[in-house]
CSV table of C-alpha atoms in Angstrom, one decimal:
chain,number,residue,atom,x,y,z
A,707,UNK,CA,0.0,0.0,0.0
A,708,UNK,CA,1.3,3.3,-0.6
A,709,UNK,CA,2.6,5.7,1.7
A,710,UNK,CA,-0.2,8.7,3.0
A,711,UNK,CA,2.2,11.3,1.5
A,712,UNK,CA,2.7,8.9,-2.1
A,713,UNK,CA,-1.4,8.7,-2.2
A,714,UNK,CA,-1.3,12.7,-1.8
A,715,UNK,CA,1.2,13.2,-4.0
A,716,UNK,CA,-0.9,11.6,-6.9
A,717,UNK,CA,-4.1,13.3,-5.7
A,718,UNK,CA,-2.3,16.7,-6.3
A,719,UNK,CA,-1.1,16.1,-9.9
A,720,UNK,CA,-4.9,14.9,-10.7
A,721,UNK,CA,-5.7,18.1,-9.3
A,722,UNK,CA,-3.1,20.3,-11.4
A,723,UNK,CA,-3.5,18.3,-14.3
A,724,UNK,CA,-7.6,18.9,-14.2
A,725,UNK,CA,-7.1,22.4,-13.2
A,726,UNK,CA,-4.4,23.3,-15.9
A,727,UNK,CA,-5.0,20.9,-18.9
A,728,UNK,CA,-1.1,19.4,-19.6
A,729,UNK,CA,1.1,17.4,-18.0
A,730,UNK,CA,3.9,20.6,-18.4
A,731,UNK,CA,0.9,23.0,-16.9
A,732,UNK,CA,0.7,20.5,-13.9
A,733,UNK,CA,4.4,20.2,-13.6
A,734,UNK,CA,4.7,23.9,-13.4
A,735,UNK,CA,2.1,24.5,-10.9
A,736,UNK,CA,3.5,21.8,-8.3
A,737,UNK,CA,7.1,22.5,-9.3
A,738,UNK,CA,8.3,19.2,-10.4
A,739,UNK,CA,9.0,17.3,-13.4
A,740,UNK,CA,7.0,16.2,-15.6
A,741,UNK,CA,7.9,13.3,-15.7
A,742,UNK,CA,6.8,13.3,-12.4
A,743,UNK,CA,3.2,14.0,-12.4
A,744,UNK,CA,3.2,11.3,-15.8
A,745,UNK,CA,4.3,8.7,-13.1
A,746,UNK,CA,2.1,10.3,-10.3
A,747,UNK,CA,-1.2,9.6,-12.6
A,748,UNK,CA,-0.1,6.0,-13.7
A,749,UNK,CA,0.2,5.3,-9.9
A,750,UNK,CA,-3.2,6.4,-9.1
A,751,UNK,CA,-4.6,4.7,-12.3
A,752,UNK,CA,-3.2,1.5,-10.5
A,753,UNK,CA,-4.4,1.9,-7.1
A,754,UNK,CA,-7.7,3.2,-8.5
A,755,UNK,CA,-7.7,-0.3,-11.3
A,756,UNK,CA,-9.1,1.7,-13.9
A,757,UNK,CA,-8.3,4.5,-16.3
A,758,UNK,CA,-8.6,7.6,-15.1
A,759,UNK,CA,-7.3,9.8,-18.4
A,760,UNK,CA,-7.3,9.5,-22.0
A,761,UNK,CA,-4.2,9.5,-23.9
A,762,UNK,CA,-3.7,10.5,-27.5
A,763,UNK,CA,-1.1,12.3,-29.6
A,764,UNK,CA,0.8,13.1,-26.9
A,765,UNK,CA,-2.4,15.0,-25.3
A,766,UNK,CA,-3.7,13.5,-21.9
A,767,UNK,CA,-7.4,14.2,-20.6
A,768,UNK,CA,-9.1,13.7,-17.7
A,769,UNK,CA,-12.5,11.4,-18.0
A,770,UNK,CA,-15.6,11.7,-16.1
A,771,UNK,CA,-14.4,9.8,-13.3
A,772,UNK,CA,-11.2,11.5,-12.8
A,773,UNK,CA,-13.4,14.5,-12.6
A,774,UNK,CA,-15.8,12.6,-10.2
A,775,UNK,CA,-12.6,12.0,-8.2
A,776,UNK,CA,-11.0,15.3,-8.5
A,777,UNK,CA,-14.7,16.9,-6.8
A,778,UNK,CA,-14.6,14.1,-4.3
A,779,UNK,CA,-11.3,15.6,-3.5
A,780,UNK,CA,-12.6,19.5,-2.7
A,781,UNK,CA,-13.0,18.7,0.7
A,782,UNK,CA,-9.4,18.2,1.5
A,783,UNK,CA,-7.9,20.7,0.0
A,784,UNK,CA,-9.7,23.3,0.8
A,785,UNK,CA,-8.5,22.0,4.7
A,786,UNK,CA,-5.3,22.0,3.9
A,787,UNK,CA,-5.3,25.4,2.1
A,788,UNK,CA,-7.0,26.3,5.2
A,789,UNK,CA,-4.5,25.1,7.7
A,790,UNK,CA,-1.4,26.3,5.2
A,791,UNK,CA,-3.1,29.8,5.2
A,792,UNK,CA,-3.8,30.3,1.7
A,793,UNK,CA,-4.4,34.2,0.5
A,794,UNK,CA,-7.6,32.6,-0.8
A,795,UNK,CA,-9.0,31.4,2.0
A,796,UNK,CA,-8.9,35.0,3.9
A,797,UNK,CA,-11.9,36.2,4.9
A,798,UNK,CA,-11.6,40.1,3.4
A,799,UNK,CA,-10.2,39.3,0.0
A,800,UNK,CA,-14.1,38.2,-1.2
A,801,UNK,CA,-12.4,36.3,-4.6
A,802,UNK,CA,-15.2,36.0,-7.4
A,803,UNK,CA,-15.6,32.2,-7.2
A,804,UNK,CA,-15.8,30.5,-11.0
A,805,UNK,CA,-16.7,27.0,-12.7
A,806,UNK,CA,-16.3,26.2,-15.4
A,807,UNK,CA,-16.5,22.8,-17.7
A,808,UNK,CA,-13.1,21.6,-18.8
A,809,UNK,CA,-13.7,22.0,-22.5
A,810,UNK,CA,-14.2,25.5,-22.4
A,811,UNK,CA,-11.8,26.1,-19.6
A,812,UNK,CA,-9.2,24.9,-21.6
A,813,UNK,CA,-10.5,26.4,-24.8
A,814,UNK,CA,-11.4,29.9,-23.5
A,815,UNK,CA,-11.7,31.0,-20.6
A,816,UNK,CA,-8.2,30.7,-18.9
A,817,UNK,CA,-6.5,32.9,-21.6
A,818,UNK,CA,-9.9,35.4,-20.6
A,819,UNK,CA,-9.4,35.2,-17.4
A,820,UNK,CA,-5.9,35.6,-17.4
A,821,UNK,CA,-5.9,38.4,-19.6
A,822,UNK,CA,-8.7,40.0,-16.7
A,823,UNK,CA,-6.5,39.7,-13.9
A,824,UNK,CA,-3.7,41.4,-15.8
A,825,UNK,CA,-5.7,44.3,-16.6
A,826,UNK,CA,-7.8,44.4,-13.2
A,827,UNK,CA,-4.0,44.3,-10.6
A,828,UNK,CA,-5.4,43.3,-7.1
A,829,UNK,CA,-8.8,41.1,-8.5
A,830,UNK,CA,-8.8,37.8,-7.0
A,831,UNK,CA,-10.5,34.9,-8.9
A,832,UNK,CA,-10.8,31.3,-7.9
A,833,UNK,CA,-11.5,29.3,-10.9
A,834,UNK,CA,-12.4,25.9,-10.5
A,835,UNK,CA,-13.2,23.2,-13.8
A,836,UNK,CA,-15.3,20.7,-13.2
A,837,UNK,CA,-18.5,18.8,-15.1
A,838,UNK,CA,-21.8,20.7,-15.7
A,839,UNK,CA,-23.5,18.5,-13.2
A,840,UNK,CA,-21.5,19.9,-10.7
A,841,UNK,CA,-21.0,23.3,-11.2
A,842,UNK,CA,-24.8,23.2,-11.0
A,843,UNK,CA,-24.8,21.8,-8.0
A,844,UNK,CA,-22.1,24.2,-6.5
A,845,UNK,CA,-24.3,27.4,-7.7
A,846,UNK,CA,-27.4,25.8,-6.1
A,847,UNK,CA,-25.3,25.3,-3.2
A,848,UNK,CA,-23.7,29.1,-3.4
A,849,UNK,CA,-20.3,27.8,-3.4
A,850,UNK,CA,-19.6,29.4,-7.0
A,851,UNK,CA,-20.6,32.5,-7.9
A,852,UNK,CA,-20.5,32.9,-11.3
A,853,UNK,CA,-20.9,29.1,-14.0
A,854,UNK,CA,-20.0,29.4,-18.3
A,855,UNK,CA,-21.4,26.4,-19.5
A,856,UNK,CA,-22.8,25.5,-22.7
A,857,UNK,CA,-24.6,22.4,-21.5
A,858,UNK,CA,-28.4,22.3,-22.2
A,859,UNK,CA,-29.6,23.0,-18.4
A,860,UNK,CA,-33.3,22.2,-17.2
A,861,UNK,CA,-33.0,23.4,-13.3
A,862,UNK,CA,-34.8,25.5,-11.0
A,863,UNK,CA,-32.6,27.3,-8.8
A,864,UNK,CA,-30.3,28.5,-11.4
A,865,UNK,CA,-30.9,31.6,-13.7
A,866,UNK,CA,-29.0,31.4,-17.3
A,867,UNK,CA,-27.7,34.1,-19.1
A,868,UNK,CA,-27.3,33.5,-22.9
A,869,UNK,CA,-24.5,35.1,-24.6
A,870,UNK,CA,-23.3,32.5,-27.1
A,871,UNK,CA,-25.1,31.0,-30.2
A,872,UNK,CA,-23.6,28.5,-31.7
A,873,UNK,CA,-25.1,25.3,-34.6
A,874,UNK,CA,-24.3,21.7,-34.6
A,875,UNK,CA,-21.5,21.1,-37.1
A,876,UNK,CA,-20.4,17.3,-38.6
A,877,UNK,CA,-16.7,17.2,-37.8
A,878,UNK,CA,-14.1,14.4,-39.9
A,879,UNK,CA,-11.3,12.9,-40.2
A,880,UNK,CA,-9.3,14.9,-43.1
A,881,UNK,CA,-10.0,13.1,-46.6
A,882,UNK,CA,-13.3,11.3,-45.2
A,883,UNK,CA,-15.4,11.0,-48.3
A,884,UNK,CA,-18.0,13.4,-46.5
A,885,UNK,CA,-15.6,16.2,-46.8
A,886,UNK,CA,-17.0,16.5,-50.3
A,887,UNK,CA,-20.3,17.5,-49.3
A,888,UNK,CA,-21.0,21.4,-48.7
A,889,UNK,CA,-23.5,20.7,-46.0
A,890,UNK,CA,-23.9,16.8,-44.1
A,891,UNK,CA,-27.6,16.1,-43.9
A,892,UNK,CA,-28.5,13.0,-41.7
A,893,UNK,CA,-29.4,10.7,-44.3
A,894,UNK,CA,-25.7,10.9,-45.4
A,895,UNK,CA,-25.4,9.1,-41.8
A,896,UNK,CA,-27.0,6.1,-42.4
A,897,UNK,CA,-24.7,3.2,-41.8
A,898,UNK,CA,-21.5,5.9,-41.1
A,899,UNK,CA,-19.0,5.4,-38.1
A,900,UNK,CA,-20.4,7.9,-35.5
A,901,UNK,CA,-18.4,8.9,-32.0
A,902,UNK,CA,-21.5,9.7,-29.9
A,903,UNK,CA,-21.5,11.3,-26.3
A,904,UNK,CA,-22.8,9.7,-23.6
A,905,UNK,CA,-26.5,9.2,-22.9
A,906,UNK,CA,-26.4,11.0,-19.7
A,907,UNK,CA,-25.7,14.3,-21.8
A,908,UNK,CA,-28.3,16.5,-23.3
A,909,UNK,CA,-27.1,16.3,-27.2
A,910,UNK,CA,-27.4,12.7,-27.3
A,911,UNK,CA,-31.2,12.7,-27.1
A,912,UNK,CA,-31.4,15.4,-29.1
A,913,UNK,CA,-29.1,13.9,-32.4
A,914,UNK,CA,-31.3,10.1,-31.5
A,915,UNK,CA,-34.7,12.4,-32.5
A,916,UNK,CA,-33.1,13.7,-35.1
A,917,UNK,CA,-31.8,10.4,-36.2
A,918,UNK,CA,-35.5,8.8,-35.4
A,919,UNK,CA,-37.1,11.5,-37.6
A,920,UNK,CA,-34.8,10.9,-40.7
A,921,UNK,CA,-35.3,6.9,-40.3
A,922,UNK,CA,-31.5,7.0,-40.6
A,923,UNK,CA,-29.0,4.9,-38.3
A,924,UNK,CA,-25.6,5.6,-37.8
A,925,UNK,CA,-22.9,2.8,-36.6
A,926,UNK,CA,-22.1,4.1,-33.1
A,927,UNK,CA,-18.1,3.3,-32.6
A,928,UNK,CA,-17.4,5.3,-29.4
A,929,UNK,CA,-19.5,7.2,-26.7
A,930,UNK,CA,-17.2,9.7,-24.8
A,931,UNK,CA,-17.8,12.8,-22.1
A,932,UNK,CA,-16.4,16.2,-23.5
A,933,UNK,CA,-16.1,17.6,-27.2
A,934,UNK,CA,-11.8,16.9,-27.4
A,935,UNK,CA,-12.0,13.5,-26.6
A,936,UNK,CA,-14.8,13.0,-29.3
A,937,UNK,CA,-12.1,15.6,-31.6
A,938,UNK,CA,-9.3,13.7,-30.8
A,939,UNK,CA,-11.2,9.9,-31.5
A,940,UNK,CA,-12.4,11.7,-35.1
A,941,UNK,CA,-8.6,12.7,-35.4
A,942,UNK,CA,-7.5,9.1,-34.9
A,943,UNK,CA,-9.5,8.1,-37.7
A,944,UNK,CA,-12.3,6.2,-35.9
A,945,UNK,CA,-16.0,8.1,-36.9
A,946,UNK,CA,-17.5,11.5,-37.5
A,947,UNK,CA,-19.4,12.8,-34.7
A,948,UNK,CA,-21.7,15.7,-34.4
A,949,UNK,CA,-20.9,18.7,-31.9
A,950,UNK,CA,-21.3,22.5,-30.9
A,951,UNK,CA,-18.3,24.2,-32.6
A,952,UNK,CA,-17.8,26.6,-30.1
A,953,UNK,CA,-15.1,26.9,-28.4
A,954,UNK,CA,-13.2,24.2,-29.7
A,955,UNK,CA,-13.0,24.5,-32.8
A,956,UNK,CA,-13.2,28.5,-33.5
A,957,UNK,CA,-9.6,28.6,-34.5
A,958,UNK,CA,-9.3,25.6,-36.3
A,959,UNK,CA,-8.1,21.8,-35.5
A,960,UNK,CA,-5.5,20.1,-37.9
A,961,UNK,CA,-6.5,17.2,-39.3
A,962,UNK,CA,-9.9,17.6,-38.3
A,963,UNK,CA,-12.4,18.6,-41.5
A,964,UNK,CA,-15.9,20.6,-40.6
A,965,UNK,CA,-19.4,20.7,-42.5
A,966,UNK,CA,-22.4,22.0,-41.2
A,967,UNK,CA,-24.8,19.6,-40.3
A,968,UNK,CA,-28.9,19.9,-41.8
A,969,UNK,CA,-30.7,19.8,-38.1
A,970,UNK,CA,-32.2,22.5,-35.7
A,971,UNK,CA,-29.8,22.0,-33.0
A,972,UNK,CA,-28.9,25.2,-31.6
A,973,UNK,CA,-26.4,25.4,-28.5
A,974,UNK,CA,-26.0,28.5,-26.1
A,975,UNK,CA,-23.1,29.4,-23.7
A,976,UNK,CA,-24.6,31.1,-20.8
A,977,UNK,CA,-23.8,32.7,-17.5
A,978,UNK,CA,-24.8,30.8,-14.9
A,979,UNK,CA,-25.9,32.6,-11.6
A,980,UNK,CA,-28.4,31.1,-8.3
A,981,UNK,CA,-31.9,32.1,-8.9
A,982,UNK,CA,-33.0,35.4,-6.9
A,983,UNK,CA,-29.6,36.8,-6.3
A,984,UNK,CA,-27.8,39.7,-8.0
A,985,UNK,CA,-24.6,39.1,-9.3
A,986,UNK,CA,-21.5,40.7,-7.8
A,987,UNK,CA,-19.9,43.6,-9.5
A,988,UNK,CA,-16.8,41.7,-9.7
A,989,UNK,CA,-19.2,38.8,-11.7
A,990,UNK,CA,-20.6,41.6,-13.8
A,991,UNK,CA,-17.0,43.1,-14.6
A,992,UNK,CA,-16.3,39.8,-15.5
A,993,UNK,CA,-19.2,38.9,-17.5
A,994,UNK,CA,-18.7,42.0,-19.5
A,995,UNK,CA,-15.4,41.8,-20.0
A,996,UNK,CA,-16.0,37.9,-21.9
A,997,UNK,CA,-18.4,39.7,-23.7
A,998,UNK,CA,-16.4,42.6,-25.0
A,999,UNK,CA,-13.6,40.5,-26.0
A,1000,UNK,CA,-15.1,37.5,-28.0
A,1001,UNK,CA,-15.7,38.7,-31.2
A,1002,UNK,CA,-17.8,36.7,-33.5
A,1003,UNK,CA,-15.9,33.6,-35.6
A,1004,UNK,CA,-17.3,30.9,-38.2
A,1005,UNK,CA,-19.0,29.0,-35.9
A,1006,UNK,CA,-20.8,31.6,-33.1
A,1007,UNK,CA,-22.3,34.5,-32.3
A,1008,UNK,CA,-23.3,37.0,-29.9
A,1009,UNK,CA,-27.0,36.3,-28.8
């Protein structure tokens, strides 16, 4: 069994690797190799006996139950930050508290929020990335003040604030013979290699209508969590898979080819805020300043 400080050790570089995206970005943030944290996660993988990240083209990303196990983990860190005597954990420094899913954590809003704090000297922000489920739960719960997600969300308690419009889009493999087509309908599906998300996610129930409607079935090949790891399994060659563009794919992915695809499927990134409470002026200074520096791209607009 391994040593309390070993199991820690590997619970932090989930926890860096979650909260910065790489293997280098953890490395940095705990100051140690990175070869380090690489070993740190296959040691956890172990004790755990499952996979906890995928791995592809040199890219490692956390899956849902790395991200189950990094909230599990909130607990006792905030103790220990508490106990070290973290600046964040003062009292008078009132941080604006943020969630955010990983794929548009990684995609957008650290470079925004970055670029914030730069501008704004003396702001403190707390930014923490976690699945939609939960950052619902933590707004519900007032221990976030301020959500971006662009998950479909049916929930009292919680008050959305559109701001993005983006449409489904058919992305493939470079050289797929849909590439030739100006616009993928779902008839052109019928029979084609699809990487679907999983059926606990909104867009799965939405595509199956769609699907249902056309009389058209698709060979499912994979069913994954998050937008890069369904990127990253159409990169490898395996399927197409339908997907809201935005942010991932706003600049661009190499190797990846993109189509609009014929269905009403509409996505919005929204602010996400507890019912019945104002935001902060540090929220709305933040909101604002998202808004005022995302011009429009291929993919989305400004509601």
């Amino acid at each position: 069994m391994a040593e309390p400080r070993h199991r820690l050790r590997e619970m932090e570089a989930l926890r860096a690797l979650v909260t910065t995206g790489t293997t280098i970005g953890a490395a940095r943030r705990l100051g140690v190799s990175q070869s380090s944290i690489s070993r740190a996660l296959g040691q956890l993988e172990q004790r755990v006996g499952r996979d906890l990240f995928l791995r592809s083209s040199g890219k490692i990303e956390p899956t849902a139950a790395a991200l189950r196990l990094n909230e599990q983990l909130d607990p006792l860190f905030e103790t220990l930050a508490l106990i070290e005597g973290a600046e964040w954990a003062a009292a008078d420094e009132d941080p604006l508290r943020l969630i955010v899913p990983p794929t548009l954590a990684h995609n957008f809003v650290i470079k925004r929020v970055a670029a914030f704090l730069k501008q704004n000297p003396g702001k403190h922000l707390q930014l923490d990335i976690q699945a939609t489920d939960v950052l619902v739960s933590g707004i519900l719960d007032l221990r976030y003040d301020l959500g971006l997600t662009s998950a479909m969300i049916q929930r009292t308690g919680v008050t959305l604030i559109p701001w993005r419009k983006s449409h489904v889009v058919c992305a493939m493999p470079s050289g797929h013979p849909l590439e030739k087509k100006e616009i993928v309908s779902p008839s052109d599906l019928e029979d084609v290699e699809l990487v679907e998300f999983l059926r606990r996610l909104g867009t799965r129930a939405i595509t199956e209508q769609v699907f249902a409607r056309a009389g058209v079935r698709p060979r499912t090949v994979a069913e994954t969590a998050t937008n890069m790891a369904a990127l990253e399994l159409v990169r490898e060659g395996l399927g197409v898979t339908l997907l809201n563009p935005f942010p991932v794919l706003s600049g661009g992915m190499p190797d990846i080819s993109v189509r609009p695809f014929d269905a009403p499927i509409t996505y919005h990134t929204s602010f996400v805020l507890p019912s019945g409470r104002q935001p902060s002026e540090f929220a709305r200074q933040f909101m604002e300043y998202v808004k005022n520096t995302t011009p429009p791209d291929e993919y989305s607009e400004t509601v």
